[in-house]
mmCIF file of C-alpha atoms and ligand atoms in Angstrom:
data_model
loop_
_atom_site.group_PDB
_atom_site.id
_atom_site.type_symbol
_atom_site.label_atom_id
_atom_site.label_comp_id
_atom_site.label_asym_id
_atom_site.label_seq_id
_atom_site.Cartn_x
_atom_site.Cartn_y
_atom_site.Cartn_z
ATOM 1 C CA UNK A 579 95.216 74.868 -90.107
ATOM 2 C CA UNK A 580 94.638 71.785 -88.001
ATOM 3 C CA UNK A 581 94.795 69.280 -90.817
ATOM 4 C CA UNK A 582 98.569 69.735 -91.107
ATOM 5 C CA UNK A 583 99.052 68.507 -87.535
ATOM 6 C CA UNK A 584 96.903 65.460 -88.207
ATOM 7 C CA UNK A 585 99.008 64.235 -91.143
ATOM 8 C CA UNK A 586 101.549 61.614 -90.026
ATOM 9 C CA UNK A 587 103.629 62.035 -93.179
ATOM 10 C CA UNK A 588 105.433 65.198 -94.339
ATOM 11 C CA UNK A 589 103.693 68.512 -95.106
ATOM 12 C CA UNK A 590 105.605 71.421 -96.681
ATOM 13 C CA UNK A 591 104.389 74.852 -97.788
ATOM 14 C CA UNK A 592 105.751 76.473 -100.938
ATOM 15 C CA UNK A 593 107.711 73.423 -102.129
ATOM 16 C CA UNK A 594 109.130 74.198 -105.593
ATOM 17 C CA UNK A 595 107.669 71.773 -108.096
ATOM 18 C CA UNK A 596 110.631 72.161 -110.475
ATOM 19 C CA UNK A 597 112.385 69.623 -108.235
ATOM 20 C CA UNK A 598 109.530 67.147 -108.737
ATOM 21 C CA UNK A 599 109.132 67.313 -112.536
ATOM 22 C CA UNK A 600 111.301 65.741 -115.228
ATOM 23 C CA UNK A 601 111.135 69.091 -117.112
ATOM 24 C CA UNK A 602 112.775 70.798 -114.059
ATOM 25 C CA UNK A 603 110.216 73.570 -114.490
ATOM 26 C CA UNK A 604 107.520 74.785 -112.097
ATOM 27 C CA UNK A 605 106.827 77.197 -109.250
ATOM 28 C CA UNK A 606 105.700 76.482 -105.678
ATOM 29 C CA UNK A 607 102.795 74.365 -104.498
ATOM 30 C CA UNK A 608 100.636 75.832 -101.741
ATOM 31 C CA UNK A 609 101.124 72.558 -99.843
ATOM 32 C CA UNK A 610 103.187 69.489 -100.717
ATOM 33 C CA UNK A 611 102.053 66.464 -98.735
ATOM 34 C CA UNK A 612 103.575 62.978 -98.532
ATOM 35 C CA UNK A 613 101.141 60.774 -96.590
ATOM 36 C CA UNK A 614 102.594 57.819 -94.727
ATOM 37 C CA UNK A 615 100.069 55.172 -95.718
ATOM 38 C CA UNK A 616 96.511 54.698 -96.981
ATOM 39 C CA UNK A 617 94.874 55.678 -93.659
ATOM 40 C CA UNK A 618 96.933 58.879 -93.589
ATOM 41 C CA UNK A 619 95.935 59.600 -97.197
ATOM 42 C CA UNK A 620 92.260 59.030 -96.429
ATOM 43 C CA UNK A 621 92.383 61.288 -93.376
ATOM 44 C CA UNK A 622 94.225 63.945 -95.428
ATOM 45 C CA UNK A 623 91.781 64.096 -98.337
ATOM 46 C CA UNK A 624 88.751 64.185 -96.031
ATOM 47 C CA UNK A 625 90.249 67.172 -94.207
ATOM 48 C CA UNK A 626 91.269 68.946 -97.437
ATOM 49 C CA UNK A 627 87.717 68.528 -98.703
ATOM 50 C CA UNK A 628 86.321 69.898 -95.431
ATOM 51 C CA UNK A 629 88.655 72.951 -95.658
ATOM 52 C CA UNK A 630 87.855 73.395 -99.390
ATOM 53 C CA UNK A 631 91.506 73.011 -100.421
ATOM 54 C CA UNK A 632 91.689 71.436 -103.888
ATOM 55 C CA UNK A 633 94.389 68.836 -104.431
ATOM 56 C CA UNK A 634 96.308 67.169 -107.241
ATOM 57 C CA UNK A 635 98.329 63.962 -107.267
ATOM 58 C CA UNK A 636 101.921 63.930 -108.515
ATOM 59 C CA UNK A 637 103.791 60.762 -109.465
ATOM 60 C CA UNK A 638 107.286 61.029 -110.934
ATOM 61 C CA UNK A 639 106.264 64.324 -112.620
ATOM 62 C CA UNK A 640 107.435 62.994 -115.981
ATOM 63 C CA UNK A 641 104.483 64.073 -118.094
ATOM 64 C CA UNK A 642 103.793 67.364 -116.463
ATOM 65 C CA UNK A 643 104.333 71.090 -117.083
ATOM 66 C CA UNK A 644 103.797 73.241 -113.989
ATOM 67 C CA UNK A 645 103.278 76.965 -114.406
ATOM 68 C CA UNK A 646 106.106 79.257 -113.243
ATOM 69 C CA UNK A 647 103.782 81.005 -110.753
ATOM 70 C CA UNK A 648 103.087 77.661 -109.089
ATOM 71 C CA UNK A 649 99.675 76.402 -108.006
ATOM 72 C CA UNK A 650 97.315 77.370 -105.211
ATOM 73 C CA UNK A 651 96.456 73.768 -104.415
ATOM 74 C CA UNK A 652 97.747 70.947 -102.273
ATOM 75 C CA UNK A 653 99.927 68.491 -104.168
ATOM 76 C CA UNK A 654 99.879 64.929 -102.835
ATOM 77 C CA UNK A 655 102.939 62.798 -103.508
ATOM 78 C CA UNK A 656 102.677 59.072 -102.753
ATOM 79 C CA UNK A 657 106.348 58.517 -101.966
ATOM 80 C CA UNK A 658 106.184 56.414 -98.777
ATOM 81 C CA UNK A 659 107.418 52.814 -98.869
ATOM 82 C CA UNK A 660 103.832 51.601 -98.208
ATOM 83 C CA UNK A 661 102.954 52.724 -101.738
ATOM 84 C CA UNK A 662 105.898 50.904 -103.366
ATOM 85 C CA UNK A 663 105.290 47.238 -102.501
ATOM 86 C CA UNK A 664 105.749 44.564 -105.204
ATOM 87 C CA UNK A 665 104.353 41.038 -104.768
ATOM 88 C CA UNK A 666 104.691 38.330 -107.401
ATOM 89 C CA UNK A 667 102.334 35.401 -108.029
ATOM 90 C CA UNK A 668 102.861 32.552 -110.480
ATOM 91 C CA UNK A 669 101.650 34.589 -113.484
ATOM 92 C CA UNK A 670 100.873 38.069 -112.166
ATOM 93 C CA UNK A 671 102.195 40.879 -110.006
ATOM 94 C CA UNK A 672 100.563 43.229 -107.516
ATOM 95 C CA UNK A 673 102.342 46.536 -106.962
ATOM 96 C CA UNK A 674 101.846 49.889 -105.249
ATOM 97 C CA UNK A 675 101.132 53.078 -107.206
ATOM 98 C CA UNK A 676 104.504 54.695 -106.418
ATOM 99 C CA UNK A 677 106.523 51.807 -107.880
ATOM 100 C CA UNK A 678 108.670 53.130 -110.759
ATOM 101 C CA UNK A 679 107.635 51.335 -113.977
ATOM 102 C CA UNK A 680 111.222 50.440 -114.869
ATOM 103 C CA UNK A 681 111.822 48.854 -111.430
ATOM 104 C CA UNK A 682 108.678 46.772 -111.868
ATOM 105 C CA UNK A 683 109.816 45.551 -115.291
ATOM 106 C CA UNK A 684 113.270 44.603 -113.954
ATOM 107 C CA UNK A 685 111.854 42.859 -110.884
ATOM 108 C CA UNK A 686 109.513 40.814 -113.123
ATOM 109 C CA UNK A 687 112.436 39.863 -115.388
ATOM 110 C CA UNK A 688 114.369 38.515 -112.392
ATOM 111 C CA UNK A 689 111.381 36.305 -111.542
ATOM 112 C CA UNK A 690 111.194 35.039 -115.142
ATOM 113 C CA UNK A 691 107.913 36.889 -115.794
ATOM 114 C CA UNK A 692 107.175 38.542 -119.113
ATOM 115 C CA UNK A 693 104.512 40.890 -120.548
ATOM 116 C CA UNK A 694 105.506 44.393 -119.400
ATOM 117 C CA UNK A 695 108.976 44.766 -120.966
ATOM 118 C CA UNK A 696 107.633 47.509 -123.273
ATOM 119 C CA UNK A 697 107.300 49.747 -120.193
ATOM 120 C CA UNK A 698 111.075 49.858 -119.647
ATOM 121 C CA UNK A 699 112.474 53.368 -119.886
ATOM 122 C CA UNK A 700 109.118 55.100 -119.308
ATOM 123 C CA UNK A 701 110.169 57.440 -116.508
ATOM 124 C CA UNK A 702 106.875 57.333 -114.581
ATOM 125 C CA UNK A 703 105.305 55.452 -111.698
ATOM 126 C CA UNK A 704 102.783 52.615 -111.957
ATOM 127 C CA UNK A 705 99.979 54.928 -110.760
ATOM 128 C CA UNK A 706 100.633 57.641 -113.349
ATOM 129 C CA UNK A 707 101.283 55.019 -116.039
ATOM 130 C CA UNK A 708 97.825 53.546 -115.394
ATOM 131 C CA UNK A 709 96.031 56.908 -115.347
ATOM 132 C CA UNK A 710 97.493 57.880 -118.733
ATOM 133 C CA UNK A 711 97.644 54.313 -120.072
ATOM 134 C CA UNK A 712 101.360 54.609 -120.859
ATOM 135 C CA UNK A 713 102.736 52.538 -123.680
ATOM 136 C CA UNK A 714 104.550 52.378 -126.971
ATOM 137 C CA UNK A 715 104.069 51.528 -130.590
ATOM 138 C CA UNK A 716 105.257 47.923 -131.256
ATOM 139 C CA UNK A 717 106.611 48.885 -134.648
ATOM 140 C CA UNK A 718 109.418 50.310 -132.592
ATOM 141 C CA UNK A 719 110.975 46.880 -132.302
ATOM 142 C CA UNK A 720 110.412 45.767 -135.861
ATOM 143 C CA UNK A 721 107.047 44.051 -135.396
ATOM 144 C CA UNK A 722 103.557 44.787 -136.757
ATOM 145 C CA UNK A 723 102.501 48.373 -136.005
ATOM 146 C CA UNK A 724 100.321 47.923 -132.910
ATOM 147 C CA UNK A 725 99.981 50.105 -129.847
ATOM 148 C CA UNK A 726 100.854 48.384 -126.604
ATOM 149 C CA UNK A 727 99.769 49.972 -123.362
ATOM 150 C CA UNK A 728 99.798 49.093 -119.697
ATOM 151 C CA UNK A 729 95.979 48.872 -119.664
ATOM 152 C CA UNK A 730 96.202 45.695 -121.788
ATOM 153 C CA UNK A 731 97.951 43.909 -118.911
ATOM 154 C CA UNK A 732 95.622 45.031 -116.087
ATOM 155 C CA UNK A 733 93.600 42.546 -114.038
ATOM 156 C CA UNK A 734 92.334 45.148 -111.569
ATOM 157 C CA UNK A 735 93.282 48.560 -110.165
ATOM 158 C CA UNK A 736 92.847 49.508 -106.506
ATOM 159 C CA UNK A 737 91.764 53.132 -106.095
ATOM 160 C CA UNK A 738 90.622 55.635 -103.475
ATOM 161 C CA UNK A 739 87.794 57.952 -104.445
ATOM 162 C CA UNK A 740 87.684 61.643 -103.491
ATOM 163 C CA UNK A 741 85.752 60.736 -100.306
ATOM 164 C CA UNK A 742 88.425 58.325 -99.092
ATOM 165 C CA UNK A 743 86.564 55.120 -100.064
ATOM 166 C CA UNK A 744 88.690 52.281 -101.440
ATOM 167 C CA UNK A 745 87.436 50.277 -104.433
ATOM 168 C CA UNK A 746 88.779 47.580 -106.720
ATOM 169 C CA UNK A 747 88.037 48.317 -110.376
ATOM 170 C CA UNK A 748 88.189 45.402 -112.800
ATOM 171 C CA UNK A 749 89.828 46.067 -116.191
ATOM 172 C CA UNK A 750 86.498 46.217 -118.072
ATOM 173 C CA UNK A 751 85.222 48.963 -115.734
ATOM 174 C CA UNK A 752 88.176 51.268 -116.473
ATOM 175 C CA UNK A 753 87.784 52.167 -120.188
ATOM 176 C CA UNK A 754 91.445 52.306 -121.186
ATOM 177 C CA UNK A 755 92.094 54.203 -124.440
ATOM 178 C CA UNK A 756 95.095 55.730 -126.210
ATOM 179 C CA UNK A 757 96.951 57.672 -123.472
ATOM 180 C CA UNK A 758 93.693 57.792 -121.533
ATOM 181 C CA UNK A 759 91.792 55.863 -118.845
ATOM 182 C CA UNK A 760 88.744 56.154 -116.633
ATOM 183 C CA UNK A 761 91.026 56.512 -113.589
ATOM 184 C CA UNK A 762 91.652 60.253 -113.626
ATOM 185 C CA UNK A 763 89.029 61.038 -110.953
ATOM 186 C CA UNK A 764 90.530 58.534 -108.531
ATOM 187 C CA UNK A 765 93.752 58.218 -106.562
ATOM 188 C CA UNK A 766 95.391 55.027 -107.799
ATOM 189 C CA UNK A 767 96.762 52.956 -104.895
ATOM 190 C CA UNK A 768 98.009 49.899 -106.752
ATOM 191 C CA UNK A 769 97.192 47.289 -109.360
ATOM 192 C CA UNK A 770 97.422 43.669 -110.360
ATOM 193 C CA UNK A 771 98.974 43.018 -113.795
ATOM 194 C CA UNK A 772 98.806 39.785 -115.766
ATOM 195 C CA UNK A 773 102.190 38.308 -116.736
ATOM 196 C CA UNK A 774 103.388 35.058 -118.231
ATOM 197 C CA UNK A 775 106.275 32.734 -117.457
ATOM 198 C CA UNK A 776 109.356 33.024 -119.675
ATOM 199 C CA UNK A 777 113.066 32.360 -119.411
ATOM 200 C CA UNK A 778 114.763 35.253 -117.576
ATOM 201 C CA UNK A 779 117.294 35.533 -120.453
ATOM 202 C CA UNK A 780 114.466 35.976 -122.984
ATOM 203 C CA UNK A 781 112.838 38.719 -120.858
ATOM 204 C CA UNK A 782 116.223 40.459 -120.440
ATOM 205 C CA UNK A 783 116.724 40.296 -124.233
ATOM 206 C CA UNK A 784 113.387 42.027 -124.888
ATOM 207 C CA UNK A 785 114.230 44.700 -122.310
ATOM 208 C CA UNK A 786 117.563 45.398 -124.064
ATOM 209 C CA UNK A 787 115.744 45.704 -127.411
ATOM 210 C CA UNK A 788 113.266 48.273 -126.052
ATOM 211 C CA UNK A 789 116.020 50.251 -124.303
ATOM 212 C CA UNK A 790 118.075 50.374 -127.471
ATOM 213 C CA UNK A 791 115.098 51.627 -129.523
ATOM 214 C CA UNK A 792 114.337 54.338 -126.946
ATOM 215 C CA UNK A 793 117.986 55.471 -126.875
ATOM 216 C CA UNK A 794 118.155 55.787 -130.633
ATOM 217 C CA UNK A 795 114.815 57.593 -131.101
ATOM 218 C CA UNK A 796 114.281 59.684 -127.951
ATOM 219 C CA UNK A 797 116.255 62.708 -126.782
ATOM 220 C CA UNK A 798 117.789 62.451 -123.310
ATOM 221 C CA UNK A 799 120.299 65.292 -123.739
ATOM 222 C CA UNK A 800 118.319 67.807 -121.614
ATOM 223 C CA UNK A 801 115.365 67.584 -119.220
ATOM 224 C CA UNK A 802 112.039 67.008 -121.004
ATOM 225 C CA UNK A 803 108.568 65.570 -120.466
ATOM 226 C CA UNK A 804 108.783 62.941 -123.210
ATOM 227 C CA UNK A 805 106.372 63.347 -126.105
ATOM 228 C CA UNK A 806 104.500 66.646 -125.865
ATOM 229 C CA UNK A 807 101.554 65.814 -128.130
ATOM 230 C CA UNK A 808 99.549 62.622 -128.625
ATOM 231 C CA UNK A 809 99.834 60.980 -132.004
ATOM 232 C CA UNK A 810 96.806 61.909 -134.147
ATOM 233 C CA UNK A 811 95.137 58.740 -135.547
ATOM 234 C CA UNK A 812 97.339 57.284 -138.280
ATOM 235 C CA UNK A 813 100.181 59.814 -137.836
ATOM 236 C CA UNK A 814 103.280 60.460 -135.734
ATOM 237 C CA UNK A 815 103.062 63.923 -134.144
ATOM 238 C CA UNK A 816 106.891 64.037 -134.205
ATOM 239 C CA UNK A 817 107.000 63.411 -137.950
ATOM 240 C CA UNK A 818 104.349 66.101 -138.644
ATOM 241 C CA UNK A 819 106.205 68.695 -136.525
ATOM 242 C CA UNK A 820 109.471 67.694 -138.197
ATOM 243 C CA UNK A 821 107.907 68.173 -141.661
ATOM 244 C CA UNK A 822 107.005 71.729 -140.603
ATOM 245 C CA UNK A 823 110.745 72.344 -140.223
ATOM 246 C CA UNK A 824 110.547 73.082 -136.500
ATOM 247 C CA UNK A 825 113.438 70.975 -135.172
ATOM 248 C CA UNK A 826 115.784 73.221 -133.209
ATOM 249 C CA UNK A 827 113.228 76.086 -132.831
ATOM 250 C CA UNK A 828 113.777 78.007 -129.578
ATOM 251 C CA UNK A 829 111.756 80.174 -127.208
ATOM 252 C CA UNK A 830 113.646 81.460 -124.177
ATOM 253 C CA UNK A 831 115.433 78.497 -122.596
ATOM 254 C CA UNK A 832 113.312 75.834 -124.333
ATOM 255 C CA UNK A 833 113.940 74.246 -127.727
ATOM 256 C CA UNK A 834 112.425 71.581 -129.960
ATOM 257 C CA UNK A 835 114.676 68.535 -130.067
ATOM 258 C CA UNK A 836 116.744 68.027 -133.213
ATOM 259 C CA UNK A 837 116.437 64.260 -132.670
ATOM 260 C CA UNK A 838 112.645 63.860 -132.174
ATOM 261 C CA UNK A 839 110.415 66.837 -132.996
ATOM 262 C CA UNK A 840 107.721 65.837 -130.460
ATOM 263 C CA UNK A 841 110.200 66.503 -127.629
ATOM 264 C CA UNK A 842 110.681 69.964 -126.092
ATOM 265 C CA UNK A 843 113.909 70.260 -124.132
ATOM 266 C CA UNK A 844 114.707 72.475 -121.172
ATOM 267 C CA UNK A 845 118.049 73.599 -122.646
ATOM 268 C CA UNK A 846 118.761 76.506 -120.304
ATOM 269 C CA UNK A 847 116.575 77.465 -117.327
ATOM 270 C CA UNK A 848 113.425 77.293 -119.432
ATOM 271 C CA UNK A 849 110.205 78.727 -118.056
ATOM 272 C CA UNK A 850 106.788 77.145 -118.495
ATOM 273 C CA UNK A 851 105.879 80.097 -120.714
ATOM 274 C CA UNK A 852 108.752 79.185 -123.117
ATOM 275 C CA UNK A 853 107.409 75.629 -123.443
ATOM 276 C CA UNK A 854 103.853 76.930 -123.921
ATOM 277 C CA UNK A 855 105.072 79.287 -126.678
ATOM 278 C CA UNK A 856 106.761 76.382 -128.497
ATOM 279 C CA UNK A 857 103.667 74.194 -128.096
ATOM 280 C CA UNK A 858 101.558 76.956 -129.659
ATOM 281 C CA UNK A 859 104.030 77.211 -132.565
ATOM 282 C CA UNK A 860 103.969 73.413 -133.124
ATOM 283 C CA UNK A 861 100.184 73.268 -132.980
ATOM 284 C CA UNK A 862 99.706 76.281 -135.272
ATOM 285 C CA UNK A 863 102.204 75.017 -137.854
ATOM 286 C CA UNK A 864 100.763 71.476 -138.006
ATOM 287 C CA UNK A 865 97.205 72.802 -138.261
ATOM 288 C CA UNK A 866 98.193 75.219 -141.018
ATOM 289 C CA UNK A 867 100.127 72.699 -143.094
ATOM 290 C CA UNK A 868 98.194 69.439 -142.504
ATOM 291 C CA UNK A 869 94.763 70.609 -141.170
ATOM 292 C CA UNK A 870 95.387 68.350 -138.141
ATOM 293 C CA UNK A 871 94.872 69.561 -134.563
ATOM 294 C CA UNK A 872 97.464 68.243 -132.133
ATOM 295 C CA UNK A 873 96.312 67.396 -128.615
ATOM 296 C CA UNK A 874 98.761 67.677 -125.717
ATOM 297 C CA UNK A 875 99.875 64.443 -124.091
ATOM 298 C CA UNK A 876 101.426 66.301 -121.151
ATOM 299 C CA UNK A 877 99.311 67.786 -118.354
ATOM 300 C CA UNK A 878 99.521 71.510 -117.627
ATOM 301 C CA UNK A 879 99.095 72.652 -114.017
ATOM 302 C CA UNK A 880 98.369 76.339 -113.494
HETATM 303 N N1 EPU B 672 109.841 60.739 -137.080
HETATM 304 C C1 EPU B 672 110.340 61.747 -137.864
HETATM 305 N N2 EPU B 672 110.787 62.894 -137.237
HETATM 306 C C2 EPU B 672 110.715 63.055 -135.884
HETATM 307 C C3 EPU B 672 110.176 62.013 -135.091
HETATM 308 C C4 EPU B 672 109.737 60.852 -135.722
HETATM 309 O O1 EPU B 672 110.412 61.651 -139.073
HETATM 310 O O2 EPU B 672 111.145 64.105 -135.407
HETATM 311 C C5 EPU B 672 109.422 59.497 -137.753
HETATM 312 C C6 EPU B 672 110.308 58.331 -137.337
HETATM 313 O O3 EPU B 672 111.443 58.246 -138.129
HETATM 314 C C7 EPU B 672 109.372 57.148 -137.510
HETATM 315 C C8 EPU B 672 107.989 57.737 -137.198
HETATM 316 O O4 EPU B 672 108.113 59.151 -137.316
HETATM 317 O O5 EPU B 672 109.383 56.725 -138.831
HETATM 318 C C9 EPU B 672 107.523 57.364 -135.811
HETATM 319 O O6 EPU B 672 108.460 57.825 -134.833
HETATM 320 P P1 EPU B 672 108.709 57.043 -133.466
HETATM 321 O O7 EPU B 672 108.986 55.612 -133.752
HETATM 322 O O8 EPU B 672 109.662 57.818 -132.647
HETATM 323 O O9 EPU B 672 107.299 57.004 -132.782
HETATM 324 P P2 EPU B 672 106.292 58.148 -132.449
HETATM 325 O O10 EPU B 672 104.996 57.753 -133.047
HETATM 326 O O11 EPU B 672 106.829 59.505 -132.775
HETATM 327 C C10 EPU B 672 105.425 56.997 -130.258
HETATM 328 C C11 EPU B 672 105.178 57.458 -128.837
HETATM 329 C C12 EPU B 672 106.480 57.528 -128.045
HETATM 330 C C13 EPU B 672 107.157 56.167 -128.093
HETATM 331 C C14 EPU B 672 107.373 55.778 -129.558
HETATM 332 C C15 EPU B 672 107.998 54.418 -129.718
HETATM 333 C C16 EPU B 672 103.283 58.995 -128.736
HETATM 334 C C17 EPU B 672 102.867 60.410 -128.716
HETATM 335 N N3 EPU B 672 104.594 58.793 -128.857
HETATM 336 O O12 EPU B 672 106.200 58.044 -130.872
HETATM 337 O O13 EPU B 672 106.130 57.807 -126.707
HETATM 338 O O14 EPU B 672 108.404 56.222 -127.432
HETATM 339 O O15 EPU B 672 106.091 55.760 -130.243
HETATM 340 O O16 EPU B 672 107.157 53.441 -129.289
HETATM 341 O O17 EPU B 672 102.454 58.096 -128.622
HETATM 342 C C18 EPU B 672 105.830 59.406 -124.988
HETATM 343 O O18 EPU B 672 104.694 58.935 -124.866
HETATM 344 O O19 EPU B 672 106.271 60.282 -124.184
HETATM 345 C C19 EPU B 672 106.646 58.939 -126.075
HETATM 346 C C20 EPU B 672 107.763 59.529 -126.397
#
C-alpha cells in the first residue's frame, strides 16, 4: 500500500490499543498512524479515503473501550509536537488538539489566567475534551449545582473535515450539549478558549479544590475509563447503580468500584467482554428498579 510510504510520521500495523487506553484493554488496530503535522494528516486522510480504509481518531484513550479482537480500521493518533502548541493572549489561550487538559490548566494558572480550572484531573486531551464536551458538576466544590463544560469557554474550534479541508467553527455553530458536541464528524486540530485574569495564587487554590474533590470521589486504584454512563437528567448514574447494590460486582477481571458505582475497574487483566457484561448488568438493574435507561458515556470500538 503506497499511502504508508507517503506518510512522514509513524505508521504501525497491528499496534495493540491496550497500550493507548486508560482502561488498558483492547486488541490490535489494523494501522496506527501518527502524522507529523497538518499537511501530513491531510495527505493521510485523502489517501485512506481513496483506498476505502475507514479511520478513527484516538486522543488519550481515556473514555474508550476497545474490543479484544481489535479493529479493522486505521487509528490516527495526533501525538506530534505540532499538535501540542499552547499560545496565551491577554484573556484567552489557543492550543493544539493533543494538549493534555491538565497541562493546559496548569500553564494557564502560571500565566494568572482563570476559567478552566474545573478541567484539572480530566485525563484527556483538548481535542477529545471538546468532542465530548468534558466537564464536571459545580456542586462538587460546594457551589450551586450547575454543569460546567469546556464548551462554555470556547471562542472557536479549528477542525479538518473528512476531505482534508480546514475550517474554523465559532462556538454557536458547534451545538455543545451534555457530554456531546457537533464536532464528532471532524478531526479537531485546536481551539481558542476564553479566560480571565486572576491572581496566580487564586487559580492555584481553585485547582487544589477540584483535585481534592476528584481524589475523594473518584476511584484511581485500578485502570478505568472514568464514568461509564452519562448522568440521566436530574440523577447521578453512580448513585442509581449504587442503590441497586452493585458496588463490588465482578465479571472476569473487571469490577464495579466500591468507591463510585459509575466506575468499572480493570482489576486483573480484564477483557472488553467483562466490561460489557458489567455494563449490561448495570443498565438492566437500573432500568428494572428505576425505569431509567442509562446511556454510555464511554465510546465502544469494535
Ligand atoms: N453517589 C453515591 N454512590 C456512588 C456515586 C455517587 O451515592 O457510587 C452520590 C454522591 O455521594 C453524590 C451524588 O451521588 O451525592 C453525585 O456524585 P458525584 O458528585 O460523584 O457526581 P456524579 O454525578 O456521580 C459527575 C460526573 C463525573 C464528575 C462528577 C463531579 C457524569 C457522568 N459524571 O458524577 O465525571 O467527576 O460529577 O463533578 O457526568 C466522568 O465524566 O468520567 C466523570 C467521572
